[in-house]
Amino acid sequence: MAQTEQQEEDYGYNLFPERNSGKFQKGSIAESLFTFNHKCQVMLQFAMETSPYAKLLLGAMKSSGCAVYKDRHFSCEDCDGTVSGGFDATSSQIVLCQNNIHQQSHMNRVVTHELIHAFDHCRAHVDWFNNFKHLACSEIRAANLSGDCSFHNEVSRFNFGLKKHHQECVRGRALRSILAVRKVSREEAEKVVDEVFDTCFNDHAPFGRIPHDKKDAKFAYRDFENRDRYSANL
Ligand SMILES: [Zn+2]
């Protein structure tokens, strides 16, 4: 908590004289909205500049002709319940839930997860609304490749062997994501997820591997950066 307050001080709030003029009373709703939104923007910027997962996805989208711009393609908003983020295919915008994301590591994961949906949208012309398999596939890929299921994010990891655990985690998270956005029965969602699981679980684009931790992601990013060098030698 103390650390959070310290960080906020460093964000340069004293550069906003309105906060002292009474417009943003301490503890008022206006103040907390301002704070949440600003913090969300700062964490987003930090994720885009420092997370190897995010940097790789942003680079891959740019080279696929879908360059991502912070102000155009991201929106920090208050969300209902415990949702962390979403991808709005109609506007090609990623929503970040500023009231539910409080830590940089969480922001990094949400940005990565949603960028994987955006990447799928860019490369594959996904039919999010009519083709249930497309949605299931992208949720499997997002859970598999975003670090959502990496060791320290999963407390129950001791219940399974490591590899099996990762697959179970991906399957469970994909199911939960689908059930959160579509009115379908659990059985129906399970059936579709199982149908496409192997194909989508083994599709690691644009990472070329499952980035289990930040180190993996850094290697994947380095390979991505060097990709032209290899093809130039062919
Ligand atoms: Zn998702």
PDB file of N, CA, C and O and ligand atoms in Angstrom, residues 85-87 113-114 117 128 135 138-140 142-143 148 173-174 177-178 181, ligand 1:
ATOM      1  N   GLY A  85     -10.337  -7.506 -18.390  1.00  0.00           N
ATOM      2  CA  GLY A  85     -10.182  -6.866 -19.690  1.00  0.00           C
ATOM      3  C   GLY A  85     -11.021  -7.565 -20.734  1.00  0.00           C
ATOM      4  O   GLY A  85     -11.677  -8.568 -20.452  1.00  0.00           O
ATOM      5  N   GLY A  86     -11.009  -7.019 -21.948  1.00  0.00           N
ATOM      6  CA  GLY A  86     -11.761  -7.631 -23.030  1.00  0.00           C
ATOM      7  C   GLY A  86     -11.302  -7.083 -24.369  1.00  0.00           C
ATOM      8  O   GLY A  86     -10.630  -6.054 -24.427  1.00  0.00           O
ATOM      9  N   PHE A  87     -11.653  -7.821 -25.435  1.00  0.00           N
ATOM     10  CA  PHE A  87     -11.339  -7.336 -26.784  1.00  0.00           C
ATOM     11  C   PHE A  87     -12.652  -7.086 -27.504  1.00  0.00           C
ATOM     12  O   PHE A  87     -13.478  -7.985 -27.654  1.00  0.00           O
ATOM     13  N   HIS A 113      -2.773 -11.056 -22.904  1.00  0.00           N
ATOM     14  CA  HIS A 113      -3.939 -11.893 -23.212  1.00  0.00           C
ATOM     15  C   HIS A 113      -4.794 -11.245 -24.308  1.00  0.00           C
ATOM     16  O   HIS A 113      -5.136 -11.875 -25.310  1.00  0.00           O
ATOM     17  N   GLU A 114      -5.109  -9.979 -24.126  1.00  0.00           N
ATOM     18  CA  GLU A 114      -5.996  -9.310 -25.086  1.00  0.00           C
ATOM     19  C   GLU A 114      -5.298  -9.055 -26.420  1.00  0.00           C
ATOM     20  O   GLU A 114      -5.939  -9.075 -27.469  1.00  0.00           O
ATOM     21  N   HIS A 117      -5.776 -12.010 -28.645  1.00  0.00           N
ATOM     22  CA  HIS A 117      -7.063 -11.941 -29.364  1.00  0.00           C
ATOM     23  C   HIS A 117      -6.961 -10.968 -30.545  1.00  0.00           C
ATOM     24  O   HIS A 117      -7.457 -11.246 -31.634  1.00  0.00           O
ATOM     25  N   TRP A 128     -16.003 -13.912 -34.489  1.00  0.00           N
ATOM     26  CA  TRP A 128     -16.191 -14.046 -33.032  1.00  0.00           C
ATOM     27  C   TRP A 128     -17.624 -14.377 -32.665  1.00  0.00           C
ATOM     28  O   TRP A 128     -17.887 -15.027 -31.666  1.00  0.00           O
ATOM     29  N   LEU A 135     -13.847 -18.486 -31.369  1.00  0.00           N
ATOM     30  CA  LEU A 135     -13.730 -17.895 -30.036  1.00  0.00           C
ATOM     31  C   LEU A 135     -12.974 -18.844 -29.112  1.00  0.00           C
ATOM     32  O   LEU A 135     -12.024 -18.446 -28.419  1.00  0.00           O
ATOM     33  N   SER A 138      -9.200 -18.970 -29.865  1.00  0.00           N
ATOM     34  CA  SER A 138      -8.458 -17.787 -29.433  1.00  0.00           C
ATOM     35  C   SER A 138      -8.337 -17.750 -27.908  1.00  0.00           C
ATOM     36  O   SER A 138      -7.303 -17.319 -27.382  1.00  0.00           O
ATOM     37  N   GLU A 139      -9.351 -18.209 -27.183  1.00  0.00           N
ATOM     38  CA  GLU A 139      -9.250 -18.255 -25.716  1.00  0.00           C
ATOM     39  C   GLU A 139      -8.213 -19.289 -25.263  1.00  0.00           C
ATOM     40  O   GLU A 139      -7.488 -19.060 -24.297  1.00  0.00           O
ATOM     41  N   ILE A 140      -8.141 -20.411 -25.963  1.00  0.00           N
ATOM     42  CA  ILE A 140      -7.120 -21.423 -25.636  1.00  0.00           C
ATOM     43  C   ILE A 140      -5.728 -20.831 -25.860  1.00  0.00           C
ATOM     44  O   ILE A 140      -4.836 -20.928 -25.015  1.00  0.00           O
ATOM     45  N   ALA A 142      -4.857 -17.654 -25.941  1.00  0.00           N
ATOM     46  CA  ALA A 142      -4.580 -16.555 -25.009  1.00  0.00           C
ATOM     47  C   ALA A 142      -4.191 -17.103 -23.633  1.00  0.00           C
ATOM     48  O   ALA A 142      -3.260 -16.611 -23.003  1.00  0.00           O
ATOM     49  N   ALA A 143      -4.879 -18.149 -23.173  1.00  0.00           N
ATOM     50  CA  ALA A 143      -4.543 -18.729 -21.865  1.00  0.00           C
ATOM     51  C   ALA A 143      -3.184 -19.428 -21.920  1.00  0.00           C
ATOM     52  O   ALA A 143      -2.392 -19.367 -20.976  1.00  0.00           O
ATOM     53  N   ASP A 148      -0.855 -16.570 -18.292  1.00  0.00           N
ATOM     54  CA  ASP A 148      -1.963 -16.770 -17.350  1.00  0.00           C
ATOM     55  C   ASP A 148      -1.777 -18.058 -16.557  1.00  0.00           C
ATOM     56  O   ASP A 148      -2.186 -18.151 -15.409  1.00  0.00           O
ATOM     57  N   ARG A 173      -9.192 -22.197 -17.997  1.00  0.00           N
ATOM     58  CA  ARG A 173      -9.278 -20.745 -18.202  1.00  0.00           C
ATOM     59  C   ARG A 173     -10.031 -20.402 -19.480  1.00  0.00           C
ATOM     60  O   ARG A 173     -10.801 -19.444 -19.505  1.00  0.00           O
ATOM     61  N   ALA A 174      -9.800 -21.180 -20.537  1.00  0.00           N
ATOM     62  CA  ALA A 174     -10.515 -20.941 -21.788  1.00  0.00           C
ATOM     63  C   ALA A 174     -12.013 -21.125 -21.552  1.00  0.00           C
ATOM     64  O   ALA A 174     -12.827 -20.298 -21.994  1.00  0.00           O
ATOM     65  N   SER A 177     -13.434 -18.155 -19.623  1.00  0.00           N
ATOM     66  CA  SER A 177     -13.537 -16.956 -20.468  1.00  0.00           C
ATOM     67  C   SER A 177     -14.744 -17.042 -21.389  1.00  0.00           C
ATOM     68  O   SER A 177     -15.465 -16.064 -21.576  1.00  0.00           O
ATOM     69  N   ILE A 178     -14.954 -18.219 -21.966  1.00  0.00           N
ATOM     70  CA  ILE A 178     -16.083 -18.378 -22.891  1.00  0.00           C
ATOM     71  C   ILE A 178     -17.405 -18.210 -22.147  1.00  0.00           C
ATOM     72  O   ILE A 178     -18.299 -17.487 -22.589  1.00  0.00           O
ATOM     73  N   VAL A 181     -18.544 -14.649 -21.512  1.00  0.00           N
ATOM     74  CA  VAL A 181     -19.003 -13.766 -22.593  1.00  0.00           C
ATOM     75  C   VAL A 181     -20.118 -14.351 -23.464  1.00  0.00           C
ATOM     76  O   VAL A 181     -20.696 -13.642 -24.273  1.00  0.00           O
TER      77      VAL A 181
HETATM   78 ZN    ZN B   1      -9.831 -13.930 -23.611  1.00  0.00          ZN
END
